[in-house]
Amino acid sequence: MSLFLQSTRLILREFTLADAAFIVELLNEPAFIEFIGDKGVRDLAGAEHYLHNGPLASYAKHGFGLWAVTLKDGTPVGMAGLLQRDFLPHPDLGYALLARFHGQGYAHEAATAVLRYAREKFGLTTVHALTAFKNPASVHLLGKLGFDFVDFIQQPGYAEPSRLFILSLSAPGS
């Protein structure tokens, strides 16, 4: 079953292979490459491989992953969700938007929906977040969401250290 979350302006749903063209666009945005990394996805076949081995595999293994974020009219704006990395004890919040949708509050809205779902559906009490050392917009967003800076860590495959954040999620209804 495809995840379906709604917020005021957005829908979050599981990716499908039909999202490959959008993935090519998003993963080749200059900000994505600068702050998240170059995933080497340049065509539809590469995007399908990324989806199959990334989000779709994560849904099967963990029950969560990165989800497509669309406007309510179906316009794709980005991705947001939870990742389970081998080097972190808790899942971490991930998000990326197309540049034309930056600065409109969509990342905050999507992240808030993901965190609520993490607490209510999976019973998570702690979530991490990682951001590039030189990404002030992401640092600002994580602060607005209530995350606290923990330390700098060296992620496998990255030249520069990343900032590690943590958030304690309150119990549902509290």
PDB file of C-alpha atoms in Angstrom:
ATOM      1  CA  MET A   1       0.000   0.000   0.000  1.00  0.00           C
ATOM      2  CA  SER A   2       1.277   3.444  -0.895  1.00  0.00           C
ATOM      3  CA  LEU A   3       1.861   5.855   1.960  1.00  0.00           C
ATOM      4  CA  PHE A   4      -0.480   8.794   1.737  1.00  0.00           C
ATOM      5  CA  LEU A   5      -0.012  11.746   4.073  1.00  0.00           C
ATOM      6  CA  GLN A   6      -1.667  15.100   3.668  1.00  0.00           C
ATOM      7  CA  SER A   7      -0.786  18.457   5.125  1.00  0.00           C
ATOM      8  CA  THR A   8      -2.375  21.810   4.424  1.00  0.00           C
ATOM      9  CA  ARG A   9      -0.848  22.151   0.958  1.00  0.00           C
ATOM     10  CA  LEU A  10       0.997  18.894   0.321  1.00  0.00           C
ATOM     11  CA  ILE A  11       0.631  15.186  -0.278  1.00  0.00           C
ATOM     12  CA  LEU A  12       3.395  12.741   0.668  1.00  0.00           C
ATOM     13  CA  ARG A  13       3.261   9.345  -0.995  1.00  0.00           C
ATOM     14  CA  GLU A  14       5.536   6.463  -1.838  1.00  0.00           C
ATOM     15  CA  PHE A  15       7.629   6.841  -4.951  1.00  0.00           C
ATOM     16  CA  THR A  16       6.968   4.571  -7.918  1.00  0.00           C
ATOM     17  CA  LEU A  17       9.043   3.961 -11.026  1.00  0.00           C
ATOM     18  CA  ALA A  18       6.670   6.381 -12.785  1.00  0.00           C
ATOM     19  CA  ASP A  19       8.451   9.157 -10.839  1.00  0.00           C
ATOM     20  CA  ALA A  20      11.738   8.555 -12.688  1.00  0.00           C
ATOM     21  CA  ALA A  21      11.614  11.774 -14.769  1.00  0.00           C
ATOM     22  CA  PHE A  22      11.061  13.837 -11.634  1.00  0.00           C
ATOM     23  CA  ILE A  23      13.974  12.069  -9.902  1.00  0.00           C
ATOM     24  CA  VAL A  24      16.280  12.965 -12.816  1.00  0.00           C
ATOM     25  CA  GLU A  25      15.264  16.613 -12.416  1.00  0.00           C
ATOM     26  CA  LEU A  26      15.551  16.740  -8.610  1.00  0.00           C
ATOM     27  CA  LEU A  27      18.838  14.858  -8.276  1.00  0.00           C
ATOM     28  CA  ASN A  28      20.477  17.112 -10.867  1.00  0.00           C
ATOM     29  CA  GLU A  29      19.503  20.399  -9.218  1.00  0.00           C
ATOM     30  CA  PRO A  30      22.653  22.370  -8.307  1.00  0.00           C
ATOM     31  CA  ALA A  31      21.606  22.623  -4.632  1.00  0.00           C
ATOM     32  CA  PHE A  32      20.963  18.867  -4.428  1.00  0.00           C
ATOM     33  CA  ILE A  33      24.397  18.102  -5.837  1.00  0.00           C
ATOM     34  CA  GLU A  34      26.088  20.699  -3.606  1.00  0.00           C
ATOM     35  CA  PHE A  35      24.402  19.873  -0.303  1.00  0.00           C
ATOM     36  CA  ILE A  36      23.372  16.209  -0.630  1.00  0.00           C
ATOM     37  CA  GLY A  37      25.677  14.843  -3.287  1.00  0.00           C
ATOM     38  CA  ASP A  38      25.904  13.785  -6.890  1.00  0.00           C
ATOM     39  CA  LYS A  39      24.073  10.477  -7.133  1.00  0.00           C
ATOM     40  CA  GLY A  40      25.156  10.003 -10.759  1.00  0.00           C
ATOM     41  CA  VAL A  41      21.557   9.836 -11.990  1.00  0.00           C
ATOM     42  CA  ARG A  42      21.468  11.322 -15.508  1.00  0.00           C
ATOM     43  CA  ASP A  43      18.668   9.476 -17.301  1.00  0.00           C
ATOM     44  CA  LEU A  44      15.465   7.527 -16.720  1.00  0.00           C
ATOM     45  CA  ALA A  45      17.281   4.197 -16.372  1.00  0.00           C
ATOM     46  CA  GLY A  46      19.532   5.696 -13.689  1.00  0.00           C
ATOM     47  CA  ALA A  47      16.521   7.180 -11.918  1.00  0.00           C
ATOM     48  CA  GLU A  48      14.706   3.840 -11.939  1.00  0.00           C
ATOM     49  CA  HIS A  49      17.817   2.188 -10.491  1.00  0.00           C
ATOM     50  CA  TYR A  50      18.003   4.894  -7.784  1.00  0.00           C
ATOM     51  CA  LEU A  51      14.311   4.439  -6.928  1.00  0.00           C
ATOM     52  CA  HIS A  52      14.511   0.639  -6.891  1.00  0.00           C
ATOM     53  CA  ASN A  53      17.636   0.495  -4.711  1.00  0.00           C
ATOM     54  CA  GLY A  54      16.830   3.527  -2.560  1.00  0.00           C
ATOM     55  CA  PRO A  55      13.276   4.479  -1.585  1.00  0.00           C
ATOM     56  CA  LEU A  56      11.538   1.297  -2.789  1.00  0.00           C
ATOM     57  CA  ALA A  57      14.067  -0.972  -1.066  1.00  0.00           C
ATOM     58  CA  SER A  58      13.757   1.078   2.123  1.00  0.00           C
ATOM     59  CA  TYR A  59       9.953   0.752   2.132  1.00  0.00           C
ATOM     60  CA  ALA A  60      10.311  -3.029   1.894  1.00  0.00           C
ATOM     61  CA  LYS A  61      13.032  -3.277   4.546  1.00  0.00           C
ATOM     62  CA  HIS A  62      12.003  -0.624   7.098  1.00  0.00           C
ATOM     63  CA  GLY A  63       8.436   0.370   6.249  1.00  0.00           C
ATOM     64  CA  PHE A  64       9.618   3.916   5.576  1.00  0.00           C
ATOM     65  CA  GLY A  65      11.957   5.819   3.297  1.00  0.00           C
ATOM     66  CA  LEU A  66      12.005   8.980   1.239  1.00  0.00           C
ATOM     67  CA  TRP A  67       8.552   9.848  -0.064  1.00  0.00           C
ATOM     68  CA  ALA A  68       7.449  11.961  -3.005  1.00  0.00           C
ATOM     69  CA  VAL A  69       6.174  15.388  -1.975  1.00  0.00           C
ATOM     70  CA  THR A  70       3.582  16.934  -4.276  1.00  0.00           C
ATOM     71  CA  LEU A  71       1.231  19.855  -4.194  1.00  0.00           C
ATOM     72  CA  LYS A  72      -2.385  18.812  -3.801  1.00  0.00           C
ATOM     73  CA  ASP A  73      -2.815  19.228  -7.578  1.00  0.00           C
ATOM     74  CA  GLY A  74      -0.138  16.549  -8.098  1.00  0.00           C
ATOM     75  CA  THR A  75       2.744  18.877  -9.027  1.00  0.00           C
ATOM     76  CA  PRO A  76       5.948  17.272  -7.705  1.00  0.00           C
ATOM     77  CA  VAL A  77       7.979  19.589  -5.471  1.00  0.00           C
ATOM     78  CA  GLY A  78      10.511  17.295  -3.798  1.00  0.00           C
ATOM     79  CA  MET A  79      11.025  14.425  -1.412  1.00  0.00           C
ATOM     80  CA  ALA A  80      10.950  14.006   2.345  1.00  0.00           C
ATOM     81  CA  GLY A  81      11.029  11.069   4.690  1.00  0.00           C
ATOM     82  CA  LEU A  82      13.063   8.874   6.967  1.00  0.00           C
ATOM     83  CA  LEU A  83      16.305   7.053   6.253  1.00  0.00           C
ATOM     84  CA  GLN A  84      17.904   4.309   8.311  1.00  0.00           C
ATOM     85  CA  ARG A  85      21.659   4.655   7.942  1.00  0.00           C
ATOM     86  CA  ASP A  86      24.045   1.962   9.131  1.00  0.00           C
ATOM     87  CA  PHE A  87      26.151   4.470  11.064  1.00  0.00           C
ATOM     88  CA  LEU A  88      23.311   6.112  13.044  1.00  0.00           C
ATOM     89  CA  PRO A  89      21.376   4.520  15.923  1.00  0.00           C
ATOM     90  CA  HIS A  90      18.086   6.215  14.944  1.00  0.00           C
ATOM     91  CA  PRO A  91      16.384   7.011  11.630  1.00  0.00           C
ATOM     92  CA  ASP A  92      17.131  10.420  10.201  1.00  0.00           C
ATOM     93  CA  LEU A  93      14.951  13.000   8.523  1.00  0.00           C
ATOM     94  CA  GLY A  94      15.782  13.703   4.901  1.00  0.00           C
ATOM     95  CA  TYR A  95      14.317  16.222   2.492  1.00  0.00           C
ATOM     96  CA  ALA A  96      15.046  17.985  -0.790  1.00  0.00           C
ATOM     97  CA  LEU A  97      12.951  20.320  -2.912  1.00  0.00           C
ATOM     98  CA  LEU A  98      13.240  21.650  -6.420  1.00  0.00           C
ATOM     99  CA  ALA A  99      14.775  25.137  -6.241  1.00  0.00           C
ATOM    100  CA  ARG A 100      11.646  26.834  -7.597  1.00  0.00           C
ATOM    101  CA  PHE A 101       9.786  25.661  -4.482  1.00  0.00           C
ATOM    102  CA  HIS A 102      12.352  26.899  -1.928  1.00  0.00           C
ATOM    103  CA  GLY A 103      11.360  29.643   0.493  1.00  0.00           C
ATOM    104  CA  GLN A 104       7.644  28.845   0.522  1.00  0.00           C
ATOM    105  CA  GLY A 105       7.483  26.758   3.692  1.00  0.00           C
ATOM    106  CA  TYR A 106       7.051  23.448   1.874  1.00  0.00           C
ATOM    107  CA  ALA A 107      10.111  21.814   3.450  1.00  0.00           C
ATOM    108  CA  HIS A 108       8.882  22.717   6.944  1.00  0.00           C
ATOM    109  CA  GLU A 109       5.375  21.479   6.161  1.00  0.00           C
ATOM    110  CA  ALA A 110       6.617  18.184   4.697  1.00  0.00           C
ATOM    111  CA  ALA A 111       9.121  17.605   7.510  1.00  0.00           C
ATOM    112  CA  THR A 112       6.465  18.275  10.138  1.00  0.00           C
ATOM    113  CA  ALA A 113       4.191  15.675   8.512  1.00  0.00           C
ATOM    114  CA  VAL A 114       7.055  13.143   8.384  1.00  0.00           C
ATOM    115  CA  LEU A 115       7.943  13.673  12.050  1.00  0.00           C
ATOM    116  CA  ARG A 116       4.313  13.335  13.144  1.00  0.00           C
ATOM    117  CA  TYR A 117       4.030  10.106  11.122  1.00  0.00           C
ATOM    118  CA  ALA A 118       7.309   8.815  12.596  1.00  0.00           C
ATOM    119  CA  ARG A 119       5.934   9.249  16.097  1.00  0.00           C
ATOM    120  CA  GLU A 120       2.367   8.076  15.478  1.00  0.00           C
ATOM    121  CA  LYS A 121       2.926   5.200  13.013  1.00  0.00           C
ATOM    122  CA  PHE A 122       6.345   3.880  14.041  1.00  0.00           C
ATOM    123  CA  GLY A 123       6.457   4.964  17.682  1.00  0.00           C
ATOM    124  CA  LEU A 124       9.810   6.660  17.171  1.00  0.00           C
ATOM    125  CA  THR A 125      10.985   8.745  20.103  1.00  0.00           C
ATOM    126  CA  THR A 126      14.255   9.969  18.594  1.00  0.00           C
ATOM    127  CA  VAL A 127      15.104  11.129  15.089  1.00  0.00           C
ATOM    128  CA  HIS A 128      18.419  12.366  13.719  1.00  0.00           C
ATOM    129  CA  ALA A 129      19.089  14.749  10.859  1.00  0.00           C
ATOM    130  CA  LEU A 130      22.244  15.319   8.855  1.00  0.00           C
ATOM    131  CA  THR A 131      23.103  18.376   6.834  1.00  0.00           C
ATOM    132  CA  ALA A 132      26.058  19.564   4.853  1.00  0.00           C
ATOM    133  CA  PHE A 133      28.500  21.739   6.751  1.00  0.00           C
ATOM    134  CA  LYS A 134      27.771  24.671   4.401  1.00  0.00           C
ATOM    135  CA  ASN A 135      23.958  24.513   4.270  1.00  0.00           C
ATOM    136  CA  PRO A 136      22.586  27.359   6.419  1.00  0.00           C
ATOM    137  CA  ALA A 137      19.017  26.999   5.107  1.00  0.00           C
ATOM    138  CA  SER A 138      18.837  23.396   6.290  1.00  0.00           C
ATOM    139  CA  VAL A 139      20.403  24.275   9.649  1.00  0.00           C
ATOM    140  CA  HIS A 140      17.757  26.991  10.059  1.00  0.00           C
ATOM    141  CA  LEU A 141      14.912  24.607   9.166  1.00  0.00           C
ATOM    142  CA  LEU A 142      16.128  21.957  11.598  1.00  0.00           C
ATOM    143  CA  GLY A 143      16.236  24.592  14.342  1.00  0.00           C
ATOM    144  CA  LYS A 144      12.643  25.606  13.562  1.00  0.00           C
ATOM    145  CA  LEU A 145      11.631  21.943  13.794  1.00  0.00           C
ATOM    146  CA  GLY A 146      13.191  21.667  17.266  1.00  0.00           C
ATOM    147  CA  PHE A 147      16.330  19.691  16.409  1.00  0.00           C
ATOM    148  CA  ASP A 148      19.442  20.234  18.524  1.00  0.00           C
ATOM    149  CA  PHE A 149      22.970  20.204  17.113  1.00  0.00           C
ATOM    150  CA  VAL A 150      24.991  17.240  18.416  1.00  0.00           C
ATOM    151  CA  ASP A 151      28.347  17.225  16.657  1.00  0.00           C
ATOM    152  CA  PHE A 152      30.160  17.114  13.345  1.00  0.00           C
ATOM    153  CA  ILE A 153      30.507  13.626  11.870  1.00  0.00           C
ATOM    154  CA  GLN A 154      32.252  12.225   8.844  1.00  0.00           C
ATOM    155  CA  GLN A 155      29.730  10.430   6.644  1.00  0.00           C
ATOM    156  CA  PRO A 156      31.040   7.603   4.481  1.00  0.00           C
ATOM    157  CA  GLY A 157      31.682   8.889   0.965  1.00  0.00           C
ATOM    158  CA  TYR A 158      31.711  12.598   1.844  1.00  0.00           C
ATOM    159  CA  ALA A 159      34.810  14.801   1.784  1.00  0.00           C
ATOM    160  CA  GLU A 160      33.590  17.321   4.366  1.00  0.00           C
ATOM    161  CA  PRO A 161      32.073  16.599   7.766  1.00  0.00           C
ATOM    162  CA  SER A 162      28.312  16.865   8.181  1.00  0.00           C
ATOM    163  CA  ARG A 163      26.347  18.406  11.011  1.00  0.00           C
ATOM    164  CA  LEU A 164      24.458  15.834  13.103  1.00  0.00           C
ATOM    165  CA  PHE A 165      21.237  16.897  14.824  1.00  0.00           C
ATOM    166  CA  ILE A 166      18.837  15.077  17.145  1.00  0.00           C
ATOM    167  CA  LEU A 167      15.167  15.530  18.026  1.00  0.00           C
ATOM    168  CA  SER A 168      13.237  13.873  20.845  1.00  0.00           C
ATOM    169  CA  LEU A 169       9.679  13.256  19.717  1.00  0.00           C
ATOM    170  CA  SER A 170       6.992  13.624  22.340  1.00  0.00           C
ATOM    171  CA  ALA A 171       4.477  10.849  22.771  1.00  0.00           C
ATOM    172  CA  PRO A 172       1.283  11.099  20.697  1.00  0.00           C
ATOM    173  CA  GLY A 173      -1.224  13.396  22.331  1.00  0.00           C
ATOM    174  CA  SER A 174       1.324  15.159  24.512  1.00  0.00           C
TER     175      SER A 174
END
